[in-house]
Coordinates of C-alpha atoms and ligand atoms in Angstrom, one line a residue:
M1 CA -10.9 -25.0 -33.0
S2 CA -7.6 -23.2 -33.4
G3 CA -5.2 -23.6 -36.3
G4 CA -6.0 -24.9 -39.8
P5 CA -4.7 -24.0 -43.2
E6 CA -7.1 -21.1 -43.6
S7 CA -6.7 -19.6 -40.1
N8 CA -5.5 -16.2 -39.3
K9 CA -2.0 -15.9 -37.8
V10 CA -1.9 -13.7 -34.8
V11 CA 1.4 -12.8 -33.0
I12 CA 1.2 -11.2 -29.6
I13 CA 4.2 -9.5 -28.0
G14 CA 4.0 -9.6 -24.2
G15 CA 2.6 -12.3 -22.0
G16 CA 0.8 -10.1 -19.4
P17 CA -3.0 -9.9 -19.1
G18 CA -3.1 -7.7 -22.2
G19 CA -1.3 -10.5 -24.1
Y20 CA -2.4 -13.8 -22.6
E21 CA -6.1 -13.0 -22.3
S22 CA -6.1 -11.9 -26.0
A23 CA -4.3 -15.1 -26.9
L24 CA -7.2 -17.1 -25.3
V25 CA -9.8 -15.2 -27.3
A26 CA -7.9 -15.4 -30.6
A27 CA -7.5 -19.2 -30.1
Q28 CA -11.2 -19.6 -29.3
L29 CA -12.0 -17.8 -32.5
G30 CA -9.8 -20.2 -34.5
A31 CA -6.7 -18.2 -35.1
E32 CA -3.2 -19.6 -35.0
V33 CA -1.6 -17.8 -32.1
T34 CA 2.0 -17.1 -31.0
V35 CA 2.8 -15.3 -27.8
V36 CA 6.3 -13.8 -27.6
D37 CA 7.4 -13.0 -24.0
T38 CA 10.7 -12.2 -22.2
D39 CA 10.0 -12.5 -18.5
G40 CA 7.4 -15.3 -18.0
L41 CA 3.7 -15.7 -18.7
G42 CA 1.5 -13.4 -16.6
G43 CA 3.8 -10.5 -17.2
S44 CA 4.4 -7.8 -14.6
A45 CA 0.8 -8.2 -13.4
V46 CA 1.5 -11.7 -12.2
L47 CA 5.2 -11.7 -11.5
T48 CA 6.0 -8.3 -10.0
D49 CA 3.0 -6.0 -9.6
C50 CA -0.6 -6.9 -9.1
V51 CA -0.5 -10.5 -7.8
P52 CA 2.5 -10.0 -5.5
S53 CA 1.3 -6.7 -4.0
K54 CA -2.2 -8.1 -3.4
T55 CA -0.8 -11.2 -1.8
L56 CA 1.3 -9.0 0.5
I57 CA -1.8 -7.0 1.2
A58 CA -3.7 -10.2 2.2
T59 CA -1.3 -10.5 5.1
A60 CA -1.6 -6.8 5.9
E61 CA -5.4 -7.1 6.0
L62 CA -5.1 -10.0 8.5
M63 CA -2.9 -7.8 10.7
T64 CA -5.5 -4.9 10.4
D65 CA -8.3 -7.3 11.5
V66 CA -6.2 -8.7 14.3
S67 CA -5.4 -5.2 15.6
G68 CA -9.2 -4.6 16.0
A69 CA -9.8 -7.9 17.7
A70 CA -9.8 -6.6 21.3
E71 CA -12.8 -4.4 20.5
L72 CA -14.7 -7.6 19.5
G73 CA -13.7 -9.3 22.7
V74 CA -10.8 -11.4 21.5
N75 CA -7.6 -11.3 23.5
F76 CA -4.3 -13.0 22.6
H77 CA -2.3 -14.7 25.4
D78 CA 1.0 -16.6 25.3
H79 CA 1.0 -20.4 26.2
Q80 CA 1.3 -19.7 29.9
G81 CA -1.9 -17.6 29.6
D82 CA -0.5 -14.7 31.7
A83 CA 0.9 -12.3 29.1
A84 CA -0.3 -10.9 25.8
T85 CA 1.3 -12.5 22.8
T86 CA 3.2 -10.1 20.6
I87 CA 1.9 -10.4 17.0
S88 CA 4.6 -10.0 14.4
V89 CA 5.1 -10.6 10.8
D90 CA 7.7 -13.0 9.4
L91 CA 8.5 -10.9 6.3
A92 CA 10.9 -13.5 4.8
R93 CA 8.0 -16.1 5.0
V94 CA 5.5 -13.6 3.6
N95 CA 7.8 -12.8 0.7
T96 CA 8.5 -16.5 0.0
R97 CA 4.7 -17.1 -0.2
V98 CA 4.3 -14.0 -2.5
K99 CA 6.9 -15.3 -4.9
Q100 CA 5.6 -18.9 -4.9
L101 CA 2.1 -17.8 -5.5
A102 CA 3.2 -15.6 -8.4
A103 CA 5.2 -18.4 -9.9
D104 CA 2.3 -20.8 -9.6
Q105 CA -0.1 -18.4 -11.2
S106 CA 2.4 -17.9 -14.1
A107 CA 2.6 -21.7 -14.5
D108 CA -1.2 -22.0 -14.5
I109 CA -1.4 -19.5 -17.4
A110 CA 1.3 -21.4 -19.3
R111 CA -0.7 -24.6 -18.9
R112 CA -3.9 -22.9 -20.0
L113 CA -2.2 -21.5 -23.2
A114 CA -0.7 -24.8 -24.0
K115 CA -4.2 -26.5 -23.7
E116 CA -5.5 -24.0 -26.2
N117 CA -2.6 -24.7 -28.6
V118 CA -1.1 -21.3 -28.2
E119 CA 2.6 -21.3 -29.1
V120 CA 4.9 -19.5 -26.7
V121 CA 8.2 -18.2 -27.8
Q122 CA 10.6 -16.9 -25.1
G123 CA 12.5 -13.9 -26.1
Y124 CA 12.4 -10.2 -26.9
G125 CA 10.1 -9.4 -29.8
R126 CA 10.6 -6.6 -32.3
L127 CA 8.6 -5.5 -35.4
D128 CA 10.1 -5.9 -38.8
G129 CA 7.4 -3.8 -40.6
P130 CA 3.7 -4.2 -39.8
G131 CA 3.4 -7.9 -40.6
R132 CA 6.4 -9.6 -39.1
V133 CA 7.9 -10.1 -35.6
V134 CA 11.5 -11.0 -35.1
V135 CA 12.7 -12.8 -32.0
G136 CA 16.5 -13.3 -32.0
D137 CA 17.1 -15.1 -35.3
Q138 CA 13.5 -16.3 -35.6
S139 CA 11.2 -14.4 -37.9
I140 CA 7.4 -14.9 -37.6
D141 CA 4.9 -13.6 -40.2
A142 CA 1.6 -12.4 -38.9
D143 CA -1.8 -11.3 -40.3
A144 CA -2.2 -9.3 -37.1
I145 CA 0.2 -8.2 -34.3
L146 CA -0.8 -7.2 -30.8
I147 CA 1.7 -5.2 -28.8
A148 CA 1.1 -5.8 -25.1
T149 CA 4.6 -5.1 -23.7
G150 CA 3.5 -3.3 -20.5
A151 CA 5.5 -0.7 -18.6
A152 CA 8.3 -0.6 -16.1
P153 CA 8.9 1.4 -12.9
R154 CA 10.1 5.0 -13.5
T155 CA 13.2 6.0 -11.7
L156 CA 15.2 9.3 -11.7
P157 CA 18.9 9.9 -12.1
T158 CA 18.9 11.3 -8.6
A159 CA 17.0 8.4 -7.2
Q160 CA 18.5 5.2 -8.4
P161 CA 17.3 1.9 -6.8
D162 CA 20.1 -0.3 -5.4
G163 CA 17.8 -3.4 -4.8
E164 CA 18.7 -3.4 -1.1
R165 CA 17.5 -0.3 0.6
I166 CA 16.3 1.9 -2.3
L167 CA 13.7 -0.2 -4.0
T168 CA 11.3 -0.2 -6.9
W169 CA 8.0 -2.0 -6.2
E170 CA 9.4 -5.0 -8.1
Q171 CA 12.3 -5.4 -5.6
V172 CA 10.4 -5.3 -2.3
Y173 CA 9.8 -9.1 -2.2
D174 CA 13.6 -9.7 -1.9
L175 CA 13.6 -8.1 1.5
T176 CA 14.5 -10.6 4.2
E177 CA 14.8 -8.1 7.1
V178 CA 12.0 -6.0 8.3
P179 CA 12.6 -2.3 7.6
S180 CA 12.9 -0.3 10.8
E181 CA 11.7 2.9 9.2
L182 CA 10.2 2.9 5.7
I183 CA 9.9 5.9 3.4
V184 CA 7.5 5.6 0.5
V185 CA 8.0 8.2 -2.2
G186 CA 4.8 8.8 -4.3
S187 CA 1.2 9.0 -3.2
G188 CA -0.5 7.6 -6.2
V189 CA -2.2 4.2 -6.0
T190 CA 1.0 2.1 -5.8
G191 CA 2.6 4.3 -3.2
A192 CA -0.5 4.5 -1.1
E193 CA -1.0 0.7 -1.2
F194 CA 2.6 -0.1 -0.1
A195 CA 2.5 2.6 2.6
S196 CA -0.8 1.2 4.0
A197 CA 0.4 -2.4 3.8
Y198 CA 3.7 -2.0 5.5
L199 CA 2.1 0.2 8.2
A200 CA -0.3 -2.7 8.9
L201 CA 2.6 -5.1 9.1
G202 CA 3.9 -3.0 12.0
I203 CA 6.6 -1.0 10.2
P204 CA 6.8 2.8 10.8
V205 CA 6.0 4.5 7.5
T206 CA 6.5 8.0 6.1
L207 CA 4.6 8.7 2.9
V208 CA 6.1 11.5 0.8
S209 CA 3.6 13.2 -1.6
S210 CA 4.3 16.0 -4.0
R211 CA 0.6 16.9 -4.0
D212 CA -1.7 18.3 -1.4
R213 CA -3.3 14.9 -0.6
V214 CA -2.7 11.2 -1.1
L215 CA -4.4 9.7 -4.1
P216 CA -4.8 12.9 -6.0
G217 CA -6.5 11.1 -8.8
E218 CA -9.2 9.6 -6.6
D219 CA -12.4 10.8 -5.0
A220 CA -11.5 13.6 -2.5
D221 CA -13.8 12.3 0.2
A222 CA -12.2 8.9 -0.1
S223 CA -8.6 10.2 0.1
H224 CA -9.7 12.3 3.1
V225 CA -10.9 9.1 4.9
L226 CA -7.6 7.3 4.0
E227 CA -5.5 10.1 5.3
E228 CA -7.4 10.3 8.6
V229 CA -7.2 6.5 9.1
S230 CA -3.5 6.3 8.1
K231 CA -2.6 9.2 10.5
R232 CA -4.6 7.6 13.3
R233 CA -2.6 4.4 12.8
G234 CA 0.7 6.3 13.0
M235 CA 1.7 7.0 9.4
K236 CA 3.6 10.2 8.8
L237 CA 2.2 12.0 5.8
L238 CA 4.3 14.6 4.1
S239 CA 2.2 16.5 1.6
E240 CA 3.4 19.1 -0.9
S241 CA 6.8 17.6 -0.5
R242 CA 8.6 17.0 -3.8
M243 CA 11.5 14.5 -3.7
E244 CA 14.7 15.9 -5.1
S245 CA 17.0 12.8 -4.5
V246 CA 17.3 9.6 -2.6
T247 CA 20.7 8.5 -1.4
R248 CA 22.1 5.8 0.8
S249 CA 25.0 5.8 3.2
G250 CA 25.5 2.4 4.9
D251 CA 22.2 1.4 6.5
V252 CA 20.7 4.9 6.3
V253 CA 18.6 6.1 3.4
T254 CA 18.1 9.9 3.0
V255 CA 15.3 11.4 1.0
T256 CA 16.0 15.1 0.2
L257 CA 13.1 17.3 -0.7
T258 CA 13.2 20.2 -3.2
D259 CA 12.6 22.7 -0.4
G260 CA 15.9 21.5 1.3
R261 CA 14.3 19.4 4.1
S262 CA 15.4 15.8 4.4
I263 CA 14.1 12.6 6.0
Q264 CA 16.0 9.5 6.9
G265 CA 14.9 5.9 7.1
S266 CA 16.2 2.4 6.8
H267 CA 14.6 1.7 3.4
C268 CA 12.8 3.6 0.6
I269 CA 10.3 2.5 -2.0
L270 CA 10.1 4.5 -5.1
A271 CA 6.5 4.7 -6.5
L272 CA 7.1 7.3 -9.2
G273 CA 4.8 6.0 -12.0
S274 CA 5.6 3.8 -15.0
I275 CA 7.3 4.2 -18.4
P276 CA 6.0 2.1 -21.4
N277 CA 8.1 -0.7 -22.8
T278 CA 8.0 0.6 -26.3
A279 CA 11.6 1.7 -27.1
D280 CA 13.8 -0.2 -29.6
M281 CA 11.0 -2.4 -30.9
G282 CA 10.8 -1.0 -34.4
L283 CA 7.4 0.4 -33.7
E284 CA 7.7 3.8 -35.4
E285 CA 9.6 2.2 -38.4
A286 CA 6.5 0.0 -38.8
G287 CA 4.2 3.0 -38.8
V288 CA 3.0 2.8 -35.2
I289 CA 2.6 6.3 -33.9
L290 CA 3.7 6.9 -30.3
K291 CA 2.2 9.5 -28.0
D292 CA 4.1 11.7 -25.5
G293 CA 6.0 9.6 -23.1
G294 CA 6.4 6.8 -25.6
F295 CA 2.9 5.3 -25.2
V296 CA 1.3 3.6 -28.2
N297 CA -1.6 5.6 -29.6
V298 CA -4.7 3.4 -30.0
D299 CA -8.4 3.9 -30.8
R300 CA -11.2 2.4 -28.8
V301 CA -10.9 -0.9 -30.6
S302 CA -7.2 -1.1 -29.8
R303 CA -6.0 -0.3 -33.4
T304 CA -2.7 1.6 -33.8
S305 CA -1.9 3.8 -36.8
A306 CA -0.3 0.8 -38.6
R307 CA -2.7 -1.6 -40.4
G308 CA -3.0 -4.9 -38.7
V309 CA -1.1 -3.8 -35.6
Y310 CA -3.1 -3.5 -32.4
A311 CA -1.9 -2.6 -28.9
A312 CA -3.3 -3.2 -25.4
G313 CA -2.5 -2.6 -21.8
D314 CA 0.0 -0.4 -20.0
C315 CA 2.0 0.3 -23.2
T316 CA -0.9 2.3 -24.4
G317 CA -1.2 4.3 -21.1
V318 CA -5.0 4.3 -21.5
L319 CA -5.8 3.2 -17.9
M320 CA -3.1 1.2 -16.2
L321 CA -5.1 -1.7 -14.9
A322 CA -4.8 -5.4 -15.5
S323 CA -8.6 -5.6 -16.1
V324 CA -8.4 -2.8 -18.8
A325 CA -5.3 -4.4 -20.4
A326 CA -7.2 -7.7 -20.7
M327 CA -10.3 -6.0 -22.1
Q328 CA -8.3 -3.9 -24.6
G329 CA -6.6 -7.1 -25.8
R330 CA -9.8 -9.1 -26.1
I331 CA -11.4 -6.2 -28.0
A332 CA -8.5 -6.2 -30.4
M333 CA -9.0 -9.9 -31.2
W334 CA -12.7 -9.6 -31.5
H335 CA -12.2 -6.7 -33.9
F336 CA -9.6 -8.4 -36.0
L337 CA -11.3 -11.8 -36.1
G338 CA -14.7 -10.4 -36.9
D339 CA -16.6 -11.2 -33.7
T340 CA -19.1 -8.8 -32.0
V341 CA -17.2 -6.0 -30.4
H342 CA -18.0 -3.0 -28.2
P343 CA -15.5 -0.2 -28.1
L344 CA -13.7 0.3 -24.8
D345 CA -15.8 2.5 -22.4
L346 CA -13.7 3.9 -19.6
K347 CA -16.8 5.1 -17.8
K348 CA -17.7 1.5 -17.0
V349 CA -14.4 0.5 -15.5
S350 CA -14.5 -0.4 -11.8
S351 CA -11.2 -0.2 -10.0
N352 CA -9.9 -0.5 -6.4
V353 CA -7.2 0.9 -4.3
F354 CA -6.1 -1.9 -1.9
T355 CA -5.4 0.3 1.1
A356 CA -6.9 0.0 4.6
P357 CA -9.8 0.9 4.1
E358 CA -10.1 0.0 0.4
I359 CA -11.4 2.6 -2.1
A360 CA -13.4 1.3 -5.0
T361 CA -14.7 3.4 -7.8
V362 CA -16.8 3.1 -11.0
G363 CA -18.1 5.5 -13.6
W364 CA -18.4 9.2 -13.4
T365 CA -16.7 11.0 -10.5
Q366 CA -17.8 13.7 -8.0
Q367 CA -15.0 15.8 -9.5
A368 CA -16.7 15.7 -12.9
V369 CA -19.9 16.8 -11.2
D370 CA -18.2 19.6 -9.3
S371 CA -16.5 20.9 -12.4
G372 CA -19.8 20.9 -14.4
E373 CA -18.6 18.3 -16.8
M374 CA -21.4 15.9 -15.7
N375 CA -24.9 16.8 -14.3
A376 CA -25.6 14.3 -11.5
E377 CA -27.2 14.1 -8.1
V378 CA -24.8 12.8 -5.4
V379 CA -25.6 11.0 -2.2
M380 CA -23.0 9.9 0.3
L381 CA -23.8 7.6 3.3
P382 CA -21.2 6.9 6.0
L383 CA -20.7 3.2 6.8
S384 CA -20.8 4.0 10.5
G385 CA -24.6 3.9 10.5
N386 CA -24.7 0.4 8.9
P387 CA -25.7 -2.3 11.4
R388 CA -23.2 -4.9 10.0
A389 CA -20.4 -2.3 10.1
K390 CA -21.2 -1.7 13.8
M391 CA -21.1 -5.4 14.6
Q392 CA -17.8 -5.7 12.9
G393 CA -16.3 -2.6 14.6
V394 CA -16.1 -0.7 11.2
R395 CA -16.3 3.0 11.6
D396 CA -14.5 4.4 8.6
G397 CA -15.8 4.6 5.1
F398 CA -18.8 5.5 3.1
V399 CA -21.0 4.7 0.0
K400 CA -21.4 7.4 -2.6
L401 CA -23.8 7.1 -5.6
L402 CA -24.2 9.4 -8.5
C403 CA -27.3 9.4 -10.7
R404 CA -28.7 11.5 -13.5
P405 CA -31.3 14.0 -12.3
G406 CA -34.1 13.4 -14.8
T407 CA -33.9 9.6 -15.5
G408 CA -32.4 8.5 -12.2
I409 CA -29.9 6.4 -14.1
V410 CA -26.9 5.5 -11.9
V411 CA -23.7 6.9 -13.6
G412 CA -21.1 6.3 -10.9
G413 CA -20.2 5.3 -7.4
V414 CA -17.5 5.1 -4.7
V415 CA -17.3 2.7 -1.9
V416 CA -14.7 3.1 0.9
G417 CA -14.5 0.4 3.5
P418 CA -13.3 -3.2 4.1
R419 CA -13.7 -5.3 0.9
A420 CA -14.9 -2.3 -1.1
S421 CA -13.5 -4.1 -4.1
E422 CA -16.4 -6.6 -3.7
L423 CA -19.0 -4.1 -2.6
I424 CA -18.6 -2.0 -5.7
H425 CA -19.9 -4.8 -8.0
P426 CA -23.7 -4.0 -7.7
V427 CA -22.9 -0.4 -8.5
S428 CA -20.7 -1.5 -11.4
I429 CA -23.6 -3.6 -12.8
A430 CA -26.0 -0.6 -12.4
V431 CA -23.5 1.6 -14.4
A432 CA -22.9 -1.0 -17.0
E433 CA -26.6 -1.7 -17.6
S434 CA -27.9 1.9 -17.1
L435 CA -30.1 0.8 -14.2
T436 CA -31.9 3.5 -12.2
A437 CA -31.3 4.3 -8.6
D438 CA -34.9 2.9 -7.9
Q439 CA -34.0 -0.4 -9.6
L440 CA -30.8 -0.6 -7.5
A441 CA -32.9 0.1 -4.4
Q442 CA -35.5 -2.5 -5.2
A443 CA -33.2 -5.5 -5.3
F444 CA -33.1 -7.3 -2.0
T445 CA -29.9 -7.0 0.1
V446 CA -29.2 -9.3 3.0
Y447 CA -29.8 -8.0 6.5
P448 CA -27.5 -7.2 8.0
S449 CA -24.9 -6.5 5.3
M450 CA -22.7 -3.7 4.1
S451 CA -24.4 -3.8 0.8
G452 CA -27.5 -2.6 2.6
S453 CA -25.9 0.8 2.5
I454 CA -25.8 0.7 -1.3
A455 CA -29.5 0.1 -1.4
E456 CA -30.1 2.8 1.2
A457 CA -28.1 5.3 -0.8
A458 CA -30.1 4.4 -3.9
R459 CA -33.3 4.9 -1.9
R460 CA -32.2 8.4 -0.9
L461 CA -31.9 9.2 -4.6
H462 CA -35.6 8.4 -5.2
R463 CA -37.5 11.4 -6.5
V464 CA -41.3 11.6 -6.7
Ligands
FAD501 C1 2.4 -2.5 -7.6 C2 1.3 -2.6 -8.6 C3 0.1 -3.1 -8.3 C4 -0.9 -3.3 -9.2 N1 -2.1 -3.8 -8.8 C5 -3.2 -3.9 -9.7 C6 -4.4 -4.4 -9.2 O1 -4.6 -4.8 -8.1 N2 -5.4 -4.5 -10.2 C7 -5.2 -4.1 -11.5 O2 -6.2 -4.2 -12.3 N3 -4.0 -3.6 -11.9 C8 -3.0 -3.5 -11.0 N4 -1.8 -3.0 -11.4 C9 -1.6 -2.6 -12.8 C10 -1.3 -3.9 -13.6 O3 -0.2 -4.6 -13.1 C11 -1.0 -3.5 -15.1 O4 -2.0 -2.7 -15.6 C12 -0.9 -4.7 -15.9 O5 0.3 -5.5 -15.6 C13 -0.8 -4.4 -17.4 O6 -0.8 -5.6 -18.2 P1 0.0 -5.6 -19.6 O7 -0.4 -6.9 -20.2 O8 -0.2 -4.4 -20.3 O9 1.6 -5.6 -19.2 P2 2.5 -6.5 -18.2 O10 1.7 -7.1 -17.2 O11 3.6 -5.5 -17.8 O12 3.1 -7.6 -19.2 C14 3.9 -7.2 -20.3 C15 4.9 -8.4 -20.5 O13 5.6 -8.1 -21.8 C16 6.9 -8.4 -21.6 N5 7.7 -7.7 -22.7 C17 8.0 -6.3 -22.7 N6 8.6 -6.0 -23.9 C18 8.7 -7.2 -24.6 C19 9.2 -7.5 -25.8 N7 9.7 -6.6 -26.6 N8 9.1 -8.8 -26.2 C20 8.6 -9.7 -25.4 N9 8.1 -9.5 -24.2 C21 8.1 -8.2 -23.8 C22 7.3 -7.9 -20.2 O14 8.4 -8.5 -19.8 C23 6.0 -8.4 -19.5 O15 6.2 -9.7 -19.0 C24 -0.8 -2.8 -10.5 C25 0.4 -2.2 -10.9 C26 1.5 -2.1 -9.9 C27 2.7 -1.4 -10.3

């Protein structure tokens, strides 16, 4: 139903999840849609960030499972049957698979957009006022514009990537040799995920964190479990260690800390956060107000300060997740094209850190309870008591549920364990639909299953 003489003309700058998901919604609602993109459909999410890292982590997960195989009675032998086989990772092959999968996913998105009659223009888009986008010498008028240009890895003048041994997260898939000693700088989600993944692949890893713990933005109990497990598996954790510079001399990379200490390795990954792709795009000239750090200021229906100009995804800095980017973009289109729209509610977003174990979260946090911002009862159940966990040799992890004291309504939860990203879903539904702990407890869970611990935690929140 897209197109037509009366249809609204929407131009989307950026082909990541913020951009292409909105294009699909706008086309569905009958708009004439153009997506302008530089690097390839799918954006950083598909080509360099989310999809590649989770594909790499799929191999890391397999290695983690294999390392626990002996406990479950599985031994590996070579073809003569008299010596244990050495399990190793062919990093070049892993990286080839990663890049192929990303390219295929990008091609899938291109086909889907073509099927919905979305026009794709390759090039760098700029605003020429609030109603026109310029790409090279092409000028496209628009009734609404969506800025979904994403963000790029932050680097420092004293820590410049060389693409060979000092790497951003976008460059790691070009590695053909296995690092002999990897240093990851930054203990946010990206740093923690890469440190955990490469450790599982059998590479010695040092994680340098400027804070007192890894994942300072996540649940403290969850980051404690991750630290314990990572140390047990051999990761070196340097907390309260701020990086001053990263330099390379031949095959050796040196990370110097602000207190004068230094560590050496063969490779270093910089995970220092992201900066928005909003410079030199004519945004402020078109009336789009930028916040500190250059992020586009938006309201909860993705409107910027310029009439008819919306923004979604990492360029807004609201919550840097592919799922949030896509939702912000869809909301923008529903709003502009007059469909039913609910403003973005960050307290309903579920997210996951793909470390070993995984850490999944939704809704209000224990930190908000501890600081008095939210009044909630909290129950935490270790997974080690769960029968399925015992069968699978899983000892680390827990389920945590938060509910309101009077009504019993579930307002948040944390799951730490294998496949926590899947296990969080019932909690996410409870938070989204304001279910009570009793309602969550009454739904059947399979016996034996990890999700049994979610129901058990909910039962413990029952009040008479
Ligand atoms: C290592 C890593 C792993 C991650 N894993 C996950 C995960 O597991 N789950 C999750 O939900 N999130 C994850 N994220 C976050 C996720 O990748 C981002 O939130 C998501 O990419 C944001 O989507 P976006 O559409 O805003 O931008 P992007 O995906 O960055 O896409 C923006 C596109 O716009 C293009 N562009 C920029 N400027 C212009 C211009 N002027 N004209 C035309 N095109 C332009 C860019 O080249 C890019 O292709 C991860 C991030 C990183 C760094």
